[in-house]
mmCIF file of C-alpha atoms in Angstrom:
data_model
loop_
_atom_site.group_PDB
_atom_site.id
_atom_site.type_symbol
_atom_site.label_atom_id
_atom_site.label_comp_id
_atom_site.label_asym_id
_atom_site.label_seq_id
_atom_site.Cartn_x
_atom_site.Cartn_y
_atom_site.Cartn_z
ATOM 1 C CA UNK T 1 0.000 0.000 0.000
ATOM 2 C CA UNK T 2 0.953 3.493 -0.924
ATOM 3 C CA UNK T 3 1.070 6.130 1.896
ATOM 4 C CA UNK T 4 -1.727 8.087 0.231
ATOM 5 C CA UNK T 5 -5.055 7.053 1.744
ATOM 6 C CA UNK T 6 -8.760 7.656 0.284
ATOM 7 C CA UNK T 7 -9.923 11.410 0.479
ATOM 8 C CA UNK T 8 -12.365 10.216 3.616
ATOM 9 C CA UNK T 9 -9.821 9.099 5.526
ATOM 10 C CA UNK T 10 -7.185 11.822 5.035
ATOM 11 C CA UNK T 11 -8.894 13.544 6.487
ATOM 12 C CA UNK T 12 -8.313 13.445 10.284
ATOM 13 C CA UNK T 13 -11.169 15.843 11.137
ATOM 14 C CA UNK T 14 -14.390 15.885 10.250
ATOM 15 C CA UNK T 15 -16.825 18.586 11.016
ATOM 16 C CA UNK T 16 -20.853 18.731 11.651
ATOM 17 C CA UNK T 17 -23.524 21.232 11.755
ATOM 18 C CA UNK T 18 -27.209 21.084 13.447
ATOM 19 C CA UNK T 19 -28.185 23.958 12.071
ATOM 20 C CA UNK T 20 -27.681 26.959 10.228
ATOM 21 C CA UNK T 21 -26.809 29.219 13.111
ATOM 22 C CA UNK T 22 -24.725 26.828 15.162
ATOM 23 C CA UNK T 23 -21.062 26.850 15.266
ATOM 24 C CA UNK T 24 -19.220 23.734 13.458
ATOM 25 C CA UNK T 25 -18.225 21.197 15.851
ATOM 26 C CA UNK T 26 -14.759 18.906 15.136
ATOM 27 C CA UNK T 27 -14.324 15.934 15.564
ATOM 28 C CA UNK T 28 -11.102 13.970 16.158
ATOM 29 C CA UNK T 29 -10.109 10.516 15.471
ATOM 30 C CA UNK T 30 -7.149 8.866 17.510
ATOM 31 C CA UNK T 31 -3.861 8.587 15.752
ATOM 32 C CA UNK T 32 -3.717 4.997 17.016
ATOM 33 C CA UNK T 33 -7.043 4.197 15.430
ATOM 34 C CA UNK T 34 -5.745 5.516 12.529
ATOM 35 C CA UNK T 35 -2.939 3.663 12.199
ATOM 36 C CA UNK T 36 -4.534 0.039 13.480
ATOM 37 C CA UNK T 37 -7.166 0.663 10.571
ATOM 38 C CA UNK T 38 -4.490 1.190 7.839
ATOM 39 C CA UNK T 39 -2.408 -2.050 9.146
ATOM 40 C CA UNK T 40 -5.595 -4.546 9.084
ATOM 41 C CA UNK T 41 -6.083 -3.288 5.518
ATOM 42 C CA UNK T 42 -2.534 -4.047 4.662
ATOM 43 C CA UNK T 43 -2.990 -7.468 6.543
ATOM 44 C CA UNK T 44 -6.638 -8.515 5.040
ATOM 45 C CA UNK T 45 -6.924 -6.912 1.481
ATOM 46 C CA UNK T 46 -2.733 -7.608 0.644
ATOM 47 C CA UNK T 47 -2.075 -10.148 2.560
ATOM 48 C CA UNK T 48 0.672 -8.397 3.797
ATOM 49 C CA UNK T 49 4.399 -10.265 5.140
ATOM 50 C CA UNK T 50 5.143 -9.291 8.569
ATOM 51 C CA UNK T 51 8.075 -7.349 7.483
ATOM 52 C CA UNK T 52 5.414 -5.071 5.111
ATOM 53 C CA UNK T 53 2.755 -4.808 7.755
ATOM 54 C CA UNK T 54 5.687 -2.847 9.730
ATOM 55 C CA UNK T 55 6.739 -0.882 6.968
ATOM 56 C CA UNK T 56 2.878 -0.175 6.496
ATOM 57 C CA UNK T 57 2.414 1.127 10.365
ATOM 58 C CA UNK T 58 5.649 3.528 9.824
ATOM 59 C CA UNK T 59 3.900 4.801 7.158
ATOM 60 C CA UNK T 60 0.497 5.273 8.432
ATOM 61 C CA UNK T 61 2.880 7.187 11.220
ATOM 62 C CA UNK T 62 4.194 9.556 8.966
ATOM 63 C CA UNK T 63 1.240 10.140 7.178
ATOM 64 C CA UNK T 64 0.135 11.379 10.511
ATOM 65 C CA UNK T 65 3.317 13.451 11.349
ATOM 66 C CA UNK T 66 2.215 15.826 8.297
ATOM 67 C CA UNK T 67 -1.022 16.638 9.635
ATOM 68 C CA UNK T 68 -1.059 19.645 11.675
ATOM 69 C CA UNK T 69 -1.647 18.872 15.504
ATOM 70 C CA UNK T 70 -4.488 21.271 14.947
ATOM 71 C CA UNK T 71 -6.199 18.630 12.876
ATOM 72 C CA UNK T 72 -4.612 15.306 13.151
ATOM 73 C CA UNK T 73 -5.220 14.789 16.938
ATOM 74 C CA UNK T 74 -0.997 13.974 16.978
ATOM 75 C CA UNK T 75 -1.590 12.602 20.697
ATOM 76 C CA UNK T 76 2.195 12.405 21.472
ATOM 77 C CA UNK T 77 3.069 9.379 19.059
ATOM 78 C CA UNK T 78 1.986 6.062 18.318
ATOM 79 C CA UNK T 79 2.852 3.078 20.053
ATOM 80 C CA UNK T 80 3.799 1.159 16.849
ATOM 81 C CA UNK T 81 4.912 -2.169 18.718
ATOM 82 C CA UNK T 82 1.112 -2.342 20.408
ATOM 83 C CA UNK T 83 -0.467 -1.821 17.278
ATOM 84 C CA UNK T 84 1.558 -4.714 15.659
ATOM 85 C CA UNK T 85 0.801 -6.838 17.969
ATOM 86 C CA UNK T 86 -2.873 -6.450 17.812
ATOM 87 C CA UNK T 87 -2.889 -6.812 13.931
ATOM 88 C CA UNK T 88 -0.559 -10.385 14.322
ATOM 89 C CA UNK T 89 -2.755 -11.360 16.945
ATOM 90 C CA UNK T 90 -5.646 -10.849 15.277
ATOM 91 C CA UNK T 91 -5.344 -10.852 11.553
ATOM 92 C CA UNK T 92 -2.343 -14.153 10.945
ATOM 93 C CA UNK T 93 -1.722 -17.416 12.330
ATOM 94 C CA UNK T 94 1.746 -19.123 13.173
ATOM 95 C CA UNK T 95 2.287 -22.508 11.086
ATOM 96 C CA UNK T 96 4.893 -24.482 10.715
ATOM 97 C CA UNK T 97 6.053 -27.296 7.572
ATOM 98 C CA UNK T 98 8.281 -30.425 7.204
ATOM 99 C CA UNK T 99 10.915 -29.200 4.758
ATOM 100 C CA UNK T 100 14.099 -30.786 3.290
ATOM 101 C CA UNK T 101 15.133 -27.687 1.824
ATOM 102 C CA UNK T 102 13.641 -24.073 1.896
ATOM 103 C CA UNK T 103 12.351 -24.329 -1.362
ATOM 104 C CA UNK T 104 9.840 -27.093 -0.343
ATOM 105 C CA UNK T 105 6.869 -24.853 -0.035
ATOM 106 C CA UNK T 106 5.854 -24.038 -3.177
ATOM 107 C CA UNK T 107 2.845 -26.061 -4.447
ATOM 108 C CA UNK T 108 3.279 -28.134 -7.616
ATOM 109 C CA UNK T 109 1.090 -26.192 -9.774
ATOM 110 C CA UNK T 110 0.030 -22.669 -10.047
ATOM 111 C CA UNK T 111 3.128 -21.843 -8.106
ATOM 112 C CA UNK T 112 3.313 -18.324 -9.428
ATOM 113 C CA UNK T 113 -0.226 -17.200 -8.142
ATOM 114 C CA UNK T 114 -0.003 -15.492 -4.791
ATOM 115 C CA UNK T 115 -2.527 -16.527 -1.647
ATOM 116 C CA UNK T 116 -3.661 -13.625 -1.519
ATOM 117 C CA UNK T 117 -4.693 -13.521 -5.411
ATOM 118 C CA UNK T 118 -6.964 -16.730 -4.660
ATOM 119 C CA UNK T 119 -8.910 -14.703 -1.946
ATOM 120 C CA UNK T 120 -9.791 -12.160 -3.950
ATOM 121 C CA UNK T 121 -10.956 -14.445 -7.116
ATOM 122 C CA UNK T 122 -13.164 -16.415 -3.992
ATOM 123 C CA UNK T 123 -14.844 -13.430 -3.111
ATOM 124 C CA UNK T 124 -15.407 -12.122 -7.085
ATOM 125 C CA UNK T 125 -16.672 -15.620 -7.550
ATOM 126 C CA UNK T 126 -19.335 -15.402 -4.543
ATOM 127 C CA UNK T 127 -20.226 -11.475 -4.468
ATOM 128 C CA UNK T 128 -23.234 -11.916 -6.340
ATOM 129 C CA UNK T 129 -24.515 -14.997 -4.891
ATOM 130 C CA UNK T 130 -25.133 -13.493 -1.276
ATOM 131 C CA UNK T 131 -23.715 -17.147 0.336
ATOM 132 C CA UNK T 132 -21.616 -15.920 3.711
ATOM 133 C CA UNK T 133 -20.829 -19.747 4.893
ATOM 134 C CA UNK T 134 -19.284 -20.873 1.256
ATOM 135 C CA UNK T 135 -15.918 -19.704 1.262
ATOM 136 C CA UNK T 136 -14.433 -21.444 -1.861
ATOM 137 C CA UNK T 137 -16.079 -22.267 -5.101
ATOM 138 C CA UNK T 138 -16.922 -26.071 -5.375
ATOM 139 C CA UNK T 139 -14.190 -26.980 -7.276
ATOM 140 C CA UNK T 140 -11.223 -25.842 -6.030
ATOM 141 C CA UNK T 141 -13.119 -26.552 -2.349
ATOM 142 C CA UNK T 142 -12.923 -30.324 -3.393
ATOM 143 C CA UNK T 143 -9.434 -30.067 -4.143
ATOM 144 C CA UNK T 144 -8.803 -28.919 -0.840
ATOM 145 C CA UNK T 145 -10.188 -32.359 -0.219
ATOM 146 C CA UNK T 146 -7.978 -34.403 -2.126
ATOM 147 C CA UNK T 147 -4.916 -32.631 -0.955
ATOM 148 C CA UNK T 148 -5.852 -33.238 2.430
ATOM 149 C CA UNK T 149 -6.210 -36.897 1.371
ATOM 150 C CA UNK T 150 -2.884 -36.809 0.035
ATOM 151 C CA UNK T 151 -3.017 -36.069 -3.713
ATOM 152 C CA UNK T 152 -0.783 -33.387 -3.766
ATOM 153 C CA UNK T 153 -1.277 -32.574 -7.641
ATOM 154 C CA UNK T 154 -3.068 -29.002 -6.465
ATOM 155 C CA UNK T 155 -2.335 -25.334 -5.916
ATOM 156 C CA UNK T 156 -2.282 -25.803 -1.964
ATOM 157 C CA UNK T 157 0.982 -26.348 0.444
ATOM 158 C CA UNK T 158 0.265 -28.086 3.814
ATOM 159 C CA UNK T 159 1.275 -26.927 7.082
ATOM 160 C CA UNK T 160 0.377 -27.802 10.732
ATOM 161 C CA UNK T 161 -0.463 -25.239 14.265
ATOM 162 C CA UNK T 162 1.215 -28.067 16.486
ATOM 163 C CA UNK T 163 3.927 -30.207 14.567
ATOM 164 C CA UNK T 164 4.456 -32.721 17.293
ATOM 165 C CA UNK T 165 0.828 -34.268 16.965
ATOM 166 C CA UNK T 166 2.388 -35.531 13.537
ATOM 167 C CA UNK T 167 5.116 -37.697 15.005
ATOM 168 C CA UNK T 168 2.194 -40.438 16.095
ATOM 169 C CA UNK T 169 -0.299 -39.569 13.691
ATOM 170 C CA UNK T 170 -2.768 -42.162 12.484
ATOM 171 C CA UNK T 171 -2.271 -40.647 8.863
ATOM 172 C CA UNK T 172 0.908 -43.127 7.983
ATOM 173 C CA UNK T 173 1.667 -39.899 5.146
ATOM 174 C CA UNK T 174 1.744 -37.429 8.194
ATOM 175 C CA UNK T 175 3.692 -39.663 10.147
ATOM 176 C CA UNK T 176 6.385 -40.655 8.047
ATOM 177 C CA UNK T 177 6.779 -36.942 7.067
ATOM 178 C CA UNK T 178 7.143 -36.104 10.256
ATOM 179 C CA UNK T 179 9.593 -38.947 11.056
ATOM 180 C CA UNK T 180 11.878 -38.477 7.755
ATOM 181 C CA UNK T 181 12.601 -34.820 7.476
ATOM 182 C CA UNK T 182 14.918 -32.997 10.030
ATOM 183 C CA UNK T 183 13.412 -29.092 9.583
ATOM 184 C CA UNK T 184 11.073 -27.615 10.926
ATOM 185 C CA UNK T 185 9.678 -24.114 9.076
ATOM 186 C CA UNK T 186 7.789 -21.666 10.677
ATOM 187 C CA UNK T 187 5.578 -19.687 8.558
ATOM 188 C CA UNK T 188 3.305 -16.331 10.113
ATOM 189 C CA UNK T 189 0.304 -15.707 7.478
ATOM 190 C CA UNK T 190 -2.376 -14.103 7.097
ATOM 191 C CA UNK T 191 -5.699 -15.870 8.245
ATOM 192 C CA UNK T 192 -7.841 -14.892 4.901
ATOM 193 C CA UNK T 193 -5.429 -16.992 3.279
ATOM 194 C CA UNK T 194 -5.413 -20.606 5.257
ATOM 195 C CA UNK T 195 -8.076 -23.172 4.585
ATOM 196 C CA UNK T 196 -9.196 -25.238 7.631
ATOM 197 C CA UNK T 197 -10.274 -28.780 6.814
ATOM 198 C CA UNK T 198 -14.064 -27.352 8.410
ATOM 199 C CA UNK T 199 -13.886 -24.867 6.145
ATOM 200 C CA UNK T 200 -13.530 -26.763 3.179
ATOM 201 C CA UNK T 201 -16.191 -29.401 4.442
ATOM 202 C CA UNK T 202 -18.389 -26.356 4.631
ATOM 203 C CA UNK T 203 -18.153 -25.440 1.041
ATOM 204 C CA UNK T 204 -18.546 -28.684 -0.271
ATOM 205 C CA UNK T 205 -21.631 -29.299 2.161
ATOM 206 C CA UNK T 206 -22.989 -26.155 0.878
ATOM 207 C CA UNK T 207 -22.012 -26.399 -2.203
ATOM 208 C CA UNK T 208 -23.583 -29.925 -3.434
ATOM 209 C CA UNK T 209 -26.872 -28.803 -2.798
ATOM 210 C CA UNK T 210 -26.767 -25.390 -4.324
ATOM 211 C CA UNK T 211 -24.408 -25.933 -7.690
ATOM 212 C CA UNK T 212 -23.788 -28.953 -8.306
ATOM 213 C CA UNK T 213 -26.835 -31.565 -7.311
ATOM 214 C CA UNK T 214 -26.110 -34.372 -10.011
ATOM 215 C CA UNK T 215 -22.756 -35.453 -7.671
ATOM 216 C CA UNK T 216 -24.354 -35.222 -4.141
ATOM 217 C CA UNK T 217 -23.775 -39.349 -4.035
ATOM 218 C CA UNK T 218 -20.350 -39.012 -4.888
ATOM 219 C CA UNK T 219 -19.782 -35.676 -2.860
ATOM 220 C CA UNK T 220 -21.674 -37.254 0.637
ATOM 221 C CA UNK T 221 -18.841 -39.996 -0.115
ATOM 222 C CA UNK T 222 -16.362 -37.853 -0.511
ATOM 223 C CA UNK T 223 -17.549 -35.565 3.025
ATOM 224 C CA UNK T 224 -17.263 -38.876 4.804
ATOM 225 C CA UNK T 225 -13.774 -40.064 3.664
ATOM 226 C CA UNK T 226 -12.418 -36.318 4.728
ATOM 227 C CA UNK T 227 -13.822 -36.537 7.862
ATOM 228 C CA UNK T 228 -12.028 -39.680 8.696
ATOM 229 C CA UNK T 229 -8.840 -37.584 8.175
ATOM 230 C CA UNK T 230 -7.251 -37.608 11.495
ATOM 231 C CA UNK T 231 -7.693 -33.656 12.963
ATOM 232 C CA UNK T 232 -5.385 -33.238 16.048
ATOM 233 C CA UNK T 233 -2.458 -32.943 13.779
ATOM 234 C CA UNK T 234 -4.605 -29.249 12.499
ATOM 235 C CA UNK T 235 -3.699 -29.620 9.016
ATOM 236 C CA UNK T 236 -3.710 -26.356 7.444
ATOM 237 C CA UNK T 237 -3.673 -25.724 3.611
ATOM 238 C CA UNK T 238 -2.254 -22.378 1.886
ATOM 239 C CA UNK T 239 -3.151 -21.816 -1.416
ATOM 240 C CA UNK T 240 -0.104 -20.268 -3.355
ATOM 241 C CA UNK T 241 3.089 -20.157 -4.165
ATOM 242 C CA UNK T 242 4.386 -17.043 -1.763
ATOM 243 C CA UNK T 243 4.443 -18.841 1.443
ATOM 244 C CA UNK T 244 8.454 -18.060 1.344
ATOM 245 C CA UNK T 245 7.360 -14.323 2.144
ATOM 246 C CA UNK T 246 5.947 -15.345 5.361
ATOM 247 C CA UNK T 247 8.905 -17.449 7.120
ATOM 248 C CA UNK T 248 9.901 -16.057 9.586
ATOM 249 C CA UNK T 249 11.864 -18.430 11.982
ATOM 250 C CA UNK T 250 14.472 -20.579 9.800
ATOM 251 C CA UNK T 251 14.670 -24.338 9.995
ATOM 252 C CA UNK T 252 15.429 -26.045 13.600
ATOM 253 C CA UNK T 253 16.304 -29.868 13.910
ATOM 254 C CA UNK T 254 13.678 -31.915 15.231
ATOM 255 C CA UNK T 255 14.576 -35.494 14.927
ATOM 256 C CA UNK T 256 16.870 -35.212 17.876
ATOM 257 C CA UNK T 257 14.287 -34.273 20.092
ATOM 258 C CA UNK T 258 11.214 -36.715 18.490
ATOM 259 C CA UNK T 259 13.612 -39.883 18.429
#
């Protein structure tokens, strides 16, 4: 994001009248407000690495700096470590991946196309259809599935919230991943860009009996083989081929510790 911001917004002020003879009243908005607003837009509508939602808040900060105290309501500074820390808490999640080398976590297709990207096709494909719960169109929803049930041929990289649960998994895959490799990844993304295995069953519930009614045999057998995926191991997907923007801890040995 820029450091311009939309004409309503640059404005720090805004004034109001209740009648003709009345004097105009101000009113201020926090600086911190401010600057928390502009950092959840760089977090939910860019999807924005942890390293650009910082650069983002200095921004927002200087954007305030050339407002006149008079009408930016300057309170004395913003604390830009608080507001980071509300955005990260709120707006990503902390993942980590099995990796041999760094460059395992790019998907094997469509490894060009940014998460981000396939958020913002999702909600161009559902604006008109006024559906809240359906997050992902049908198709790419079921290939969610089949990732998560190990066909791997799809846009999607997996990654887990607790890696440990994967050492005795019942999925043999998931265990011997976790049993082969030696490094551990850890990842910090945005939350509009993971798919939870709910999620996806969500879409395809929703989605068999809205689009695509002539498969509902095949899709209830489908629903039923995902949800015998084991879940304590919080499988995670993210759609893309960026995820290498959001590392941010490099890779620590593990089989030492699991053996």
């Amino acid at each position: 994001m820029s450091d311009s911001v939309p004409t309503a917004t640059n404005s720090a002020t805004s004034t109001s009248s209740t009648g003709p003879n009345e004097a105009r009243q101000t009113v201020r908005y926090p600086a911190a407000s401010f600057v928390g607003a502009r950092a959840q837009l760089a977090a939910t509508l860019t999807g924005a690495p942890l390293d650009a939602l910082r650069n983002e808040i200095e921004l927002a900060v200087q954007q305030l700096a050339r407002w006149s105290p008079s009408t930016a309501a300057f309170d004395g500074g913003v604390d830009r470590e608080r507001v980071f820390d509300d955005v990260v808490g709120s707006s990503y999640v902390t993942l980590r991946r099995f990796q041999h080398q760094d460059s395992d976590c790019r998907p094997r297709v469509e490894d060009n196309t940014s998460a981000i990207s396939h958020v913002r096709n999702t909600a161009r494909d559902h604006s008109s259809m006024g559906d809240p719960l359906e997050r992902y169109p049908m198709d790419r929803a079921r290939q969610a599935g089949w990732h998560m049930r190990g066909r791997t041929a799809f846009p999607f990289v997996s990654l887990v919230e607790d890696p440990s649960k994967l050492v005795d998994s019942r999925d043999h895959w998931a265990r011997a991943i976790a049993q082969s490799t030696n490094a551990l990844h850890t990842y910090t993304v945005p939350r509009s860009a993971v798919w939870t295995p709910d999620d996806v069953l969500s879409s395809i519930g929703l989605g068999m009996n809205v689009e695509d009614q002539h498969n509902i045999d095949a899709d209830v057998d489908f629903m039923c083989a995902l949800g015998r995926t084991p879940t304590p191991e919080t499988e995670r997907l993210f759609p893309g081929g960026n995820l290498d923007d959001y590392r941010t801890r490099r890779p620590k040995s593990v089989q030492a510790r699991w053996q």
